[in-house]
Short mmCIF file of C-alpha atoms in Angstrom, two decimals:
data_model
loop_
_atom_site.label_atom_id
_atom_site.label_comp_id
_atom_site.label_asym_id
_atom_site.label_seq_id
_atom_site.Cartn_x
_atom_site.Cartn_y
_atom_site.Cartn_z
CA MET F 1 0.12 0.23 0.31
CA PHE F 2 2.61 2.33 0.80
CA SER F 3 4.44 2.08 -2.45
CA LEU F 4 1.67 4.23 -3.92
CA PHE F 5 4.15 7.13 -1.64
CA TYR F 6 7.04 6.27 -3.56
CA ASN F 7 8.15 9.33 -5.80
CA SER F 8 7.82 6.99 -9.21
CA ASN F 9 4.19 5.71 -7.98
CA ILE F 10 3.14 8.94 -7.53
CA PHE F 11 5.10 10.47 -10.96
CA ILE F 12 2.83 7.90 -12.81
CA TRP F 13 -0.26 9.53 -11.12
CA ILE F 14 0.07 12.99 -11.62
CA GLU F 15 0.79 12.45 -15.33
CA ARG F 16 -2.42 10.47 -15.44
CA ILE F 17 -4.66 13.09 -13.44
CA ILE F 18 -2.76 15.69 -15.79
CA LYS F 19 -3.51 14.83 -18.73
CA PHE F 20 -7.53 13.75 -17.62
CA ILE F 21 -7.76 17.72 -15.58
CA ASN F 22 -6.70 18.60 -19.09
CA SER F 23 -9.13 17.12 -20.75
CA ILE F 24 -11.97 18.16 -18.90
CA PHE F 25 -11.30 21.49 -18.40
CA PHE F 26 -12.39 23.65 -20.89
CA ILE F 27 -15.85 22.57 -21.12
CA PHE F 28 -16.32 23.12 -17.10
CA LEU F 29 -14.69 26.11 -17.98
CA LEU F 30 -17.19 27.21 -20.78
CA ILE F 31 -20.12 26.31 -17.87
CA GLY F 32 -19.37 27.84 -15.63
CA LEU F 33 -17.93 31.37 -17.36
CA SER F 34 -21.78 30.58 -19.27
CA PHE F 35 -23.48 30.50 -16.04
CA ALA F 36 -21.06 34.07 -13.99
CA LEU F 37 -21.37 35.91 -17.06
CA ILE F 38 -25.29 35.15 -18.85
CA PHE F 39 -27.50 32.71 -16.87
CA SER F 40 -27.07 33.98 -13.22
CA PRO F 41 -28.75 37.16 -12.33
CA PRO F 42 -28.52 41.00 -11.51
CA ASP F 43 -28.02 41.58 -7.40
CA TYR F 44 -31.12 44.47 -6.50
CA LEU F 45 -28.66 46.61 -4.72
CA GLN F 46 -25.17 46.05 -7.18
CA GLY F 47 -26.89 45.71 -10.25
CA ASP F 48 -24.21 43.34 -13.14
CA SER F 49 -21.21 44.96 -10.77
CA VAL F 50 -21.98 41.27 -8.40
CA ARG F 51 -20.31 39.13 -11.66
CA ILE F 52 -17.23 40.34 -10.71
CA MET F 53 -17.67 38.20 -7.19
CA TYR F 54 -17.89 35.70 -9.40
CA VAL F 55 -13.58 35.99 -9.63
CA HIS F 56 -13.42 37.87 -6.99
CA VAL F 57 -14.36 35.08 -4.20
CA PRO F 58 -13.09 32.12 -5.07
CA ALA F 59 -9.97 34.02 -6.13
CA ALA F 60 -10.09 35.28 -1.88
CA TRP F 61 -11.14 31.65 -0.98
CA ILE F 62 -8.33 30.04 -2.49
CA GLY F 63 -6.04 32.44 -1.80
CA LEU F 64 -6.21 31.97 1.98
CA SER F 65 -6.74 28.01 2.28
CA SER F 66 -3.19 27.72 0.27
CA PHE F 67 -1.13 29.56 3.15
CA SER F 68 -3.47 27.41 5.85
CA LEU F 69 -2.11 24.33 3.83
CA ILE F 70 1.24 25.66 3.88
CA ALA F 71 1.33 26.19 7.29
CA LEU F 72 -0.31 23.02 8.02
CA LEU F 73 2.37 21.13 6.31
CA SER F 74 5.27 23.29 7.37
CA ILE F 75 4.09 21.80 10.97
CA LEU F 76 3.59 18.42 10.40
CA HIS F 77 6.98 18.40 8.41
CA PHE F 78 8.77 21.13 11.75
CA ILE F 79 7.54 17.75 13.65
CA PHE F 80 7.16 14.33 10.79
CA LYS F 81 9.99 15.35 8.76
CA ILE F 82 8.56 14.19 5.76
CA LYS F 83 10.58 15.17 2.37
CA ASN F 84 7.76 15.44 0.30
CA LEU F 85 5.81 17.77 2.31
CA PRO F 86 8.20 20.86 1.72
CA LEU F 87 7.44 19.94 -2.13
CA ILE F 88 3.89 20.46 -2.10
CA THR F 89 4.68 23.83 -0.55
CA LYS F 90 7.05 25.14 -3.26
CA SER F 91 4.40 24.37 -5.50
CA VAL F 92 0.96 26.05 -3.92
CA ALA F 93 3.28 28.70 -2.69
CA PRO F 94 2.60 30.77 -6.22
CA ILE F 95 -0.23 29.50 -6.58
CA GLY F 96 -1.88 30.79 -3.74
CA LEU F 97 0.29 34.30 -4.59
CA MET F 98 -1.80 33.88 -7.58
CA PHE F 99 -4.93 34.11 -6.39
CA THR F 100 -4.34 36.51 -3.49
CA CYS F 101 -3.54 39.09 -5.84
CA ILE F 102 -6.09 38.31 -8.51
CA ALA F 103 -8.28 39.24 -5.67
CA ILE F 104 -6.65 42.80 -4.25
CA VAL F 105 -7.18 43.59 -8.11
CA THR F 106 -10.07 42.98 -8.63
CA GLY F 107 -11.42 43.54 -5.52
CA SER F 108 -10.39 46.76 -6.45
CA ILE F 109 -11.63 46.89 -9.60
CA TRP F 110 -14.91 46.02 -7.91
CA GLY F 111 -14.39 48.61 -5.05
CA GLN F 112 -15.39 51.55 -8.54
CA PRO F 113 -18.99 50.89 -9.16
CA THR F 114 -19.83 50.11 -5.37
CA TRP F 115 -17.74 51.99 -2.66
CA GLY F 116 -17.02 55.06 -5.01
CA THR F 117 -12.86 54.24 -4.92
CA PHE F 118 -10.40 51.60 -6.27
CA TRP F 119 -8.84 52.03 -2.17
CA ALA F 120 -8.76 51.93 1.14
CA TRP F 121 -6.86 51.01 3.43
CA ASP F 122 -9.32 48.38 5.15
CA ALA F 123 -8.88 45.64 7.34
CA ARG F 124 -9.86 42.87 5.28
CA ILE F 125 -8.07 44.45 2.31
CA THR F 126 -4.78 45.75 4.07
CA SER F 127 -4.91 42.19 5.41
CA MET F 128 -4.60 40.47 1.83
CA VAL F 129 -2.18 42.15 1.38
CA ILE F 130 -0.01 41.18 4.18
CA LEU F 131 -0.68 38.04 3.04
CA ALA F 132 0.50 38.96 -0.25
CA LEU F 133 3.73 39.29 1.81
CA PHE F 134 3.86 36.54 3.38
CA TYR F 135 3.64 34.49 -0.08
CA PHE F 136 6.64 36.57 -1.17
CA ILE F 137 8.44 36.10 1.45
CA LEU F 138 7.74 32.54 1.59
CA MET F 139 8.73 32.06 -2.11
CA LEU F 140 11.80 34.57 -2.01
CA THR F 141 13.35 31.72 1.20
CA HIS F 142 13.40 29.36 -1.23
CA LYS F 143 14.82 31.76 -4.41
CA PHE F 144 17.44 32.69 -1.84
CA ILE F 145 19.10 29.50 -0.06
CA SER F 146 19.98 27.36 -1.54
CA ASP F 147 20.77 25.27 1.99
CA GLU F 148 17.77 23.26 1.10
CA ASN F 149 17.07 22.64 5.16
CA LYS F 150 17.74 25.96 5.91
CA ALA F 151 15.81 27.30 3.27
CA ASN F 152 12.73 24.82 4.72
CA LYS F 153 13.39 26.41 8.30
CA ILE F 154 12.67 29.12 7.49
CA ALA F 155 10.10 29.62 5.72
CA CYS F 156 8.00 27.06 8.32
CA VAL F 157 8.66 29.90 10.64
CA VAL F 158 7.00 32.01 8.37
CA ALA F 159 4.21 29.83 6.94
CA VAL F 160 3.30 30.12 11.04
CA LEU F 161 3.87 33.15 11.26
CA GLY F 162 1.88 34.90 8.29
CA SER F 163 -1.19 31.74 9.72
CA ILE F 164 -1.53 34.54 12.17
CA ASN F 165 -3.21 36.53 9.61
CA ILE F 166 -5.60 33.93 8.32
CA PRO F 167 -7.77 34.69 11.29
CA ILE F 168 -7.65 38.11 11.48
CA ILE F 169 -8.56 37.88 7.72
CA LYS F 170 -11.07 36.02 7.74
CA TYR F 171 -13.12 38.48 10.89
CA SER F 172 -11.44 41.34 10.28
CA VAL F 173 -15.30 42.20 8.50
CA GLU F 174 -16.11 41.43 11.76
CA TRP F 175 -13.99 43.11 14.23
CA TRP F 176 -13.69 46.49 12.80
CA SER F 177 -16.29 48.46 10.56
CA THR F 178 -15.00 48.04 7.18
CA LEU F 179 -16.27 48.79 4.05
CA HIS F 180 -16.15 45.49 3.04
CA GLN F 181 -18.92 43.37 3.14
CA PRO F 182 -18.98 40.98 5.83
CA ALA F 183 -19.08 36.82 4.39
CA SER F 184 -22.37 36.16 2.66
CA ILE F 185 -21.72 32.21 3.06
CA LYS F 186 -21.99 30.47 5.89
CA ILE F 187 -20.58 26.59 6.87
CA THR F 188 -22.52 27.10 9.75
CA GLY F 189 -24.91 28.85 10.18
CA THR F 190 -27.92 30.10 7.22
CA SER F 191 -26.57 31.45 4.29
CA THR F 192 -27.90 35.47 2.99
CA ILE F 193 -26.81 35.35 -0.94
CA HIS F 194 -29.97 33.34 -3.29
CA PRO F 195 -28.12 29.82 -4.66
CA SER F 196 -29.04 30.61 -7.59
CA MET F 197 -26.30 32.92 -7.26
CA LEU F 198 -24.71 30.79 -4.54
CA MET F 199 -24.18 27.53 -7.42
CA PRO F 200 -22.65 29.57 -10.27
CA LEU F 201 -20.14 30.65 -7.40
CA LEU F 202 -19.87 27.19 -5.84
CA PHE F 203 -19.17 25.74 -9.98
CA MET F 204 -16.07 28.24 -10.34
CA PHE F 205 -14.23 27.79 -7.47
CA PHE F 206 -14.49 24.14 -8.40
CA VAL F 207 -13.07 25.26 -11.48
CA LEU F 208 -10.37 27.07 -10.61
CA ILE F 209 -9.65 24.24 -7.67
CA LEU F 210 -9.19 22.17 -11.54
CA TYR F 211 -6.98 24.90 -12.54
CA CYS F 212 -5.12 24.59 -9.05
CA ALA F 213 -4.85 21.09 -9.21
CA LEU F 214 -3.29 21.49 -13.25
CA ILE F 215 -1.14 23.74 -12.04
CA PHE F 216 0.14 22.58 -8.47
CA LEU F 217 0.70 19.24 -10.29
CA MET F 218 3.19 20.18 -12.97
CA LYS F 219 5.08 22.63 -10.24
CA TYR F 220 5.59 19.42 -8.34
CA LYS F 221 6.32 16.94 -11.12
CA THR F 222 8.77 19.69 -11.89
CA GLU F 223 10.02 19.53 -8.61
CA ILE F 224 10.71 15.39 -8.60
CA ILE F 225 12.18 16.12 -11.52
CA ARG F 226 14.08 18.75 -9.91
CA ILE F 227 15.74 16.15 -7.56
CA LYS F 228 15.97 13.32 -9.85
CA LYS F 229 18.17 15.65 -11.41
CA LYS F 230 20.47 16.64 -8.90
CA ASN F 231 20.52 12.92 -8.37
CA LEU F 232 22.48 12.55 -11.60
CA LYS F 233 25.24 14.56 -10.34
CA ARG F 234 26.49 11.67 -8.34
CA TYR F 235 27.34 9.43 -11.46
CA ASP F 236 29.97 12.43 -12.36
CA MET G 1 -29.08 41.79 -27.57
CA ILE G 2 -25.40 41.77 -27.34
CA LYS G 3 -24.84 45.23 -26.79
CA ASP G 4 -26.38 44.46 -23.16
CA PHE G 5 -24.31 41.63 -22.33
CA ILE G 6 -21.24 43.92 -23.49
CA LEU G 7 -22.41 46.72 -22.06
CA MET G 8 -24.14 45.10 -18.87
CA ASN G 9 -26.16 48.24 -18.06
CA GLY G 10 -22.76 50.62 -17.51
CA TYR G 11 -20.82 47.56 -15.04
CA GLY G 12 -19.78 46.39 -18.26
CA ILE G 13 -16.03 47.64 -17.84
CA PHE G 14 -15.85 46.61 -14.37
CA VAL G 15 -16.98 42.88 -14.79
CA TRP G 16 -14.79 42.65 -18.09
CA THR G 17 -11.77 43.91 -16.87
CA SER G 18 -11.89 41.64 -14.29
CA PHE G 19 -12.95 38.59 -15.76
CA VAL G 20 -10.34 39.49 -18.50
CA ILE G 21 -7.09 39.80 -16.53
CA THR G 22 -8.22 36.79 -14.20
CA PHE G 23 -8.22 35.04 -17.57
CA LEU G 24 -4.60 35.95 -18.60
CA VAL G 25 -2.97 35.95 -15.40
CA CYS G 26 -4.36 31.91 -15.79
CA VAL G 27 -2.96 31.36 -18.74
CA ILE G 28 0.49 33.07 -18.83
CA PHE G 29 0.91 31.27 -15.39
CA TYR G 30 -0.26 27.90 -17.12
CA TYR G 31 2.58 28.54 -19.86
CA LYS G 32 5.21 29.49 -17.56
CA THR G 33 4.84 26.27 -15.16
CA LEU G 34 4.89 24.14 -18.57
CA LYS G 35 7.40 26.15 -19.81
CA THR G 36 9.44 25.27 -16.68
CA LEU G 37 8.18 22.15 -16.25
CA LYS G 38 9.80 21.15 -20.31
CA LYS G 39 13.03 23.05 -19.48
CA TYR G 40 13.75 20.87 -16.94
CA GLU G 41 12.41 17.69 -19.04
CA ARG G 42 15.05 18.15 -21.77
CA GLU G 43 18.20 19.50 -19.17
CA PHE G 44 16.89 16.03 -17.72
CA VAL G 45 17.26 13.73 -20.55
CA LYS G 46 20.11 15.82 -21.73
CA GLU G 47 22.00 14.71 -18.50
CA ILE G 48 21.39 11.05 -19.08
CA GLU G 49 22.48 11.15 -22.96
CA GLU G 50 25.63 12.58 -21.28
CA LEU G 51 26.50 9.40 -19.10
CA SER G 52 28.32 6.68 -20.38
CA ASN G 53 26.54 3.89 -21.66
CA GLU G 54 26.65 2.12 -18.26
CA GLN G 55 25.79 4.62 -16.11
CA LYS G 56 22.81 5.44 -18.53
CA LYS G 57 21.55 1.71 -18.00
CA ILE G 58 22.12 1.68 -14.05
CA VAL G 59 19.72 4.90 -13.83
CA LEU G 60 17.61 3.85 -16.44
CA SER G 61 16.63 0.31 -14.82
CA ASN G 62 16.94 2.17 -10.99
CA SER G 63 14.86 4.46 -12.44
CA GLU G 64 11.04 4.75 -13.35
CA ILE G 65 11.22 8.26 -13.95
CA ALA G 66 13.49 8.42 -15.76
CA SER G 67 13.07 6.32 -18.55
CA ARG G 68 9.73 8.04 -18.39
CA ILE G 69 10.30 11.11 -18.97
CA ILE G 70 13.72 9.91 -21.74
CA SER G 71 10.16 8.30 -23.49
CA SER G 72 7.86 11.53 -23.50
CA GLN G 73 10.59 13.84 -24.83
CA ASN G 74 11.44 11.12 -27.08
CA LYS G 75 7.11 11.37 -28.84
CA THR G 76 7.48 14.92 -28.41
CA ILE G 77 11.03 14.82 -31.28
#
């Protein structure tokens, strides 16, 4: 059973899953975009500008959950020293940074028609910028520290420190008086969003998760090849 | 009808800009990731080719990953 976790088996599965996602992705993307841009209704207050939500909210969710995952895996690596975990965190970080930046930019664009401004140093927006900075530091650590053990240790500290920011982002709209609206979707409790908007939103989230899986697997495959390439040097 | 779809009651500029930015960033990121992966595969194959025949045999018999990368590179060639 544990043979499943050998790098060669992981590598074979990665190739299969990449092929599978590539074959279905565009169909799902087309369905998601059709619902987001055509079939979902406009908001009674915000009108059609609410459609920005279908990229902004999934991007923000991915940005937040990626960092939570990185922090969790970093702690697990720190305790159990599982060698594949830093490879995973290293592959997830650029995806998280990209989606955090997308959430900030699309949020800023959405701010103009709804708040009358592109930017405000609001608690939610500022904490998202801090999250992007943590991602950036995490990636710089791996880029500029050549000793991998040292880089992993520093990245672990950065991830744990950065994880303090996650609940701040989540509850910023409740703790402080902000321009940003409170959460409309609650895991525990009743969501205030209508199902005709919730379903396309969840579908777009699923489409972007598929995209993330594709990028993650390609990056993870690159990391495995990089390690294999390094091991080849033993034969020189 | 198409005009209404594009203009979106005056919000079109904001909605389309958001979607286009997201789409472009995702496409660029995908191609950059794919390019890096292909570069590493090419370099890996090149390094294997530079090994002596005996070393190459050892590497290929010990590593399924190496054989898969070589066969995939041969397919693309």
